[in-house]
Amino acid sequence: MTSQATGQARARELDAQDPLAHFRDEFWIPPHADQGEQRYFCGNSLGLQPRRLSAFIEEELSHWQTLGVAGHFTGRRPWMSYHESLREPLADLVGAKPAEVVAMNALTVNLHLLMVSFFQPAGARNRIVIERQPFPSDRYAVESQLRYHGLNPDECLIELGADSDERLVGEAELEAYLAAEGDRVALVLWPGVQYATGQRYDLARVAQAAQAAGAMVGFDLAHAVGNVPVDLHASGADFAAWCSYKYMNSGAGSVAGAFVHERHHGREDLPRLHGWWGAHPDSRFLMAPEFVPAPGADAWLQSNSPILSMAPLRVSLDLFREAGFDRLREKSLAMTAYLESLLTEELGDWVSILTPSDPEQRGCQLSFTLRAGAEQGRALFEHLIAEGYIGDWREPDIIRVAPVPLYNRYQDCLDLVNEIKVWRDRR
Ligand SMILES: Cc1ncc(COP(=O)(O)O)c(C=O)c1O
């Protein structure tokens, strides 16, 4: 245990040495009552608003005011091709070829659209494999896809690890299941980072296991994109989808992303739902009845671009480029390790961290429970919120906190742990 003064000096020193510290000034940090800023640890749920965003949105509003429909073709970023301007930076961030990614819709919608193509049950190969306790929207999506195909989720939805008390499900368990039952599996839908535990998966290993069994594999990257390195193309994944309001700081419900591996581009045997923006750009305005698909992942597009929801993503991608993802990951590893060491050194007999301790198996989120139980955990969580320490609570007993390298400070982590100690010592 370090003394208060040494701890404070160490946090100050780490912040002073942080080459990315100035990026915090790019964000609005929500105020806490009359006492300065919140200690915001909730970028895993909703990222903070970039300060430069208002001007970007204002610019689009002004184009609309002054150009009307001509804004589709003129202005700094014509709306007709707005989504195309996001393609390269988005591809960089998820390790894809530009033609493999597209910004569209919302996450659950994209999972459905992609499952239309990549969940093709045939005879006994009719199961979907998911991890223990996935995010409810994913469960609803796969259950409804199974029912849509006339299948019974009680028989065809396999939730790996559901019968164990162990909260982490490893790649080895998936491999073992697929080795034994793989010929019954049509699709593996797996997280990049598990939302409740913060466990990060090796995408290539998951994809390899699924495909060796003859199954398709898709990833929900909601908690991975902008948080951990992602190498979608090399992983061999068939498809992936993610949202942009968490680590991508693009605002609630902002436009999501989708990835389709290039080996599936242009395949005429794949079922796919069509809309006019998925048509080839050369044919979109011919008003012709026949659908000529756009090249690459764009063929999965449905509708014209929601510009006011894409502008935040544009801003966010700029910030990621400016900071450099490798540098962000480096800071993320250091800051999460710092928070972990404070939690274990100062509160180790009192909290239990669920997130793997191997830095390669996690992003910035740490999930923990209180050894005293869920009721005490909930009371602590509410105390923290009241004091301006914003994490989140996930039933039945998990507190999640995510020090985000773009805007969190080492000092935030130290203050959080000190506040938990204050609460504990009052018990
Ligand atoms: C892992 C995961 N999947 C799916 C969703 C649902 O996302 P959306 O509401 O954008 O469809 C979320 C939302 O937080 C999530 O965390």
PDB file of C-alpha atoms and ligand atoms in Angstrom, residues 44-45 105-111 131 134-138 191 193-195 220-223 242-246 253-254 256 394 400, ligand 1:
ATOM      1  CA  ASN A  44     -17.602   1.624 -22.837  1.00  0.00           C
ATOM      2  CA  SER A  45     -21.263   2.629 -22.844  1.00  0.00           C
ATOM      3  CA  ASN A 105     -27.760   1.693 -39.770  1.00  0.00           C
ATOM      4  CA  ALA A 106     -27.364   0.595 -36.161  1.00  0.00           C
ATOM      5  CA  LEU A 107     -25.613  -2.424 -34.710  1.00  0.00           C
ATOM      6  CA  THR A 108     -28.539  -4.803 -34.201  1.00  0.00           C
ATOM      7  CA  VAL A 109     -29.945  -3.906 -37.611  1.00  0.00           C
ATOM      8  CA  ASN A 110     -26.591  -4.721 -39.187  1.00  0.00           C
ATOM      9  CA  LEU A 111     -26.367  -8.034 -37.351  1.00  0.00           C
ATOM     10  CA  GLU A 131     -21.046 -16.987 -25.635  1.00  0.00           C
ATOM     11  CA  PRO A 134     -24.341 -12.278 -24.530  1.00  0.00           C
ATOM     12  CA  PHE A 135     -25.696  -8.748 -24.735  1.00  0.00           C
ATOM     13  CA  PRO A 136     -29.497  -9.203 -24.780  1.00  0.00           C
ATOM     14  CA  SER A 137     -29.945  -7.559 -28.179  1.00  0.00           C
ATOM     15  CA  ASP A 138     -27.653 -10.183 -29.747  1.00  0.00           C
ATOM     16  CA  PRO A 191     -17.907 -10.788 -29.327  1.00  0.00           C
ATOM     17  CA  VAL A 193     -14.713  -7.922 -26.259  1.00  0.00           C
ATOM     18  CA  GLN A 194     -17.419  -9.339 -24.000  1.00  0.00           C
ATOM     19  CA  TYR A 195     -19.626  -6.531 -22.728  1.00  0.00           C
ATOM     20  CA  ASP A 220     -20.097  -8.203 -32.627  1.00  0.00           C
ATOM     21  CA  LEU A 221     -17.363  -5.621 -32.128  1.00  0.00           C
ATOM     22  CA  ALA A 222     -19.382  -3.103 -30.091  1.00  0.00           C
ATOM     23  CA  HIS A 223     -16.828  -3.168 -27.260  1.00  0.00           C
ATOM     24  CA  TRP A 242     -20.237  -2.615 -34.421  1.00  0.00           C
ATOM     25  CA  CYS A 243     -21.706   0.567 -33.029  1.00  0.00           C
ATOM     26  CA  SER A 244     -19.986   3.955 -32.859  1.00  0.00           C
ATOM     27  CA  TYR A 245     -21.335   5.506 -29.688  1.00  0.00           C
ATOM     28  CA  LYS A 246     -18.992   3.750 -27.245  1.00  0.00           C
ATOM     29  CA  GLY A 253     -27.640   5.825 -31.696  1.00  0.00           C
ATOM     30  CA  SER A 254     -25.107   7.124 -34.201  1.00  0.00           C
ATOM     31  CA  ALA A 256     -22.903   1.823 -37.004  1.00  0.00           C
ATOM     32  CA  ARG A 394     -24.659  -4.606 -15.073  1.00  0.00           C
ATOM     33  CA  ARG A 400     -17.813  -1.691 -15.050  1.00  0.00           C
TER      34      ARG A 400
HETATM   35  C1  LIG B   1     -22.413  -6.003 -27.276  1.00  0.00           C
HETATM   36  C2  LIG B   1     -23.588  -5.211 -27.763  1.00  0.00           C
HETATM   37  N1  LIG B   1     -24.344  -5.699 -28.761  1.00  0.00           N
HETATM   38  C3  LIG B   1     -25.415  -5.014 -29.208  1.00  0.00           C
HETATM   39  C4  LIG B   1     -25.780  -3.808 -28.669  1.00  0.00           C
HETATM   40  C5  LIG B   1     -26.999  -3.111 -29.192  1.00  0.00           C
HETATM   41  O1  LIG B   1     -26.657  -2.028 -29.968  1.00  0.00           O
HETATM   42  P1  LIG B   1     -27.714  -1.148 -30.813  1.00  0.00           P
HETATM   43  O2  LIG B   1     -28.719  -0.640 -29.839  1.00  0.00           O
HETATM   44  O3  LIG B   1     -26.880  -0.046 -31.330  1.00  0.00           O
HETATM   45  O4  LIG B   1     -28.289  -2.022 -31.846  1.00  0.00           O
HETATM   46  C6  LIG B   1     -25.005  -3.250 -27.642  1.00  0.00           C
HETATM   47  C7  LIG B   1     -25.354  -1.952 -27.036  1.00  0.00           C
HETATM   48  O5  LIG B   1     -24.783  -1.464 -26.113  1.00  0.00           O
HETATM   49  C8  LIG B   1     -23.886  -3.984 -27.160  1.00  0.00           C
HETATM   50  O6  LIG B   1     -23.126  -3.528 -26.159  1.00  0.00           O
END
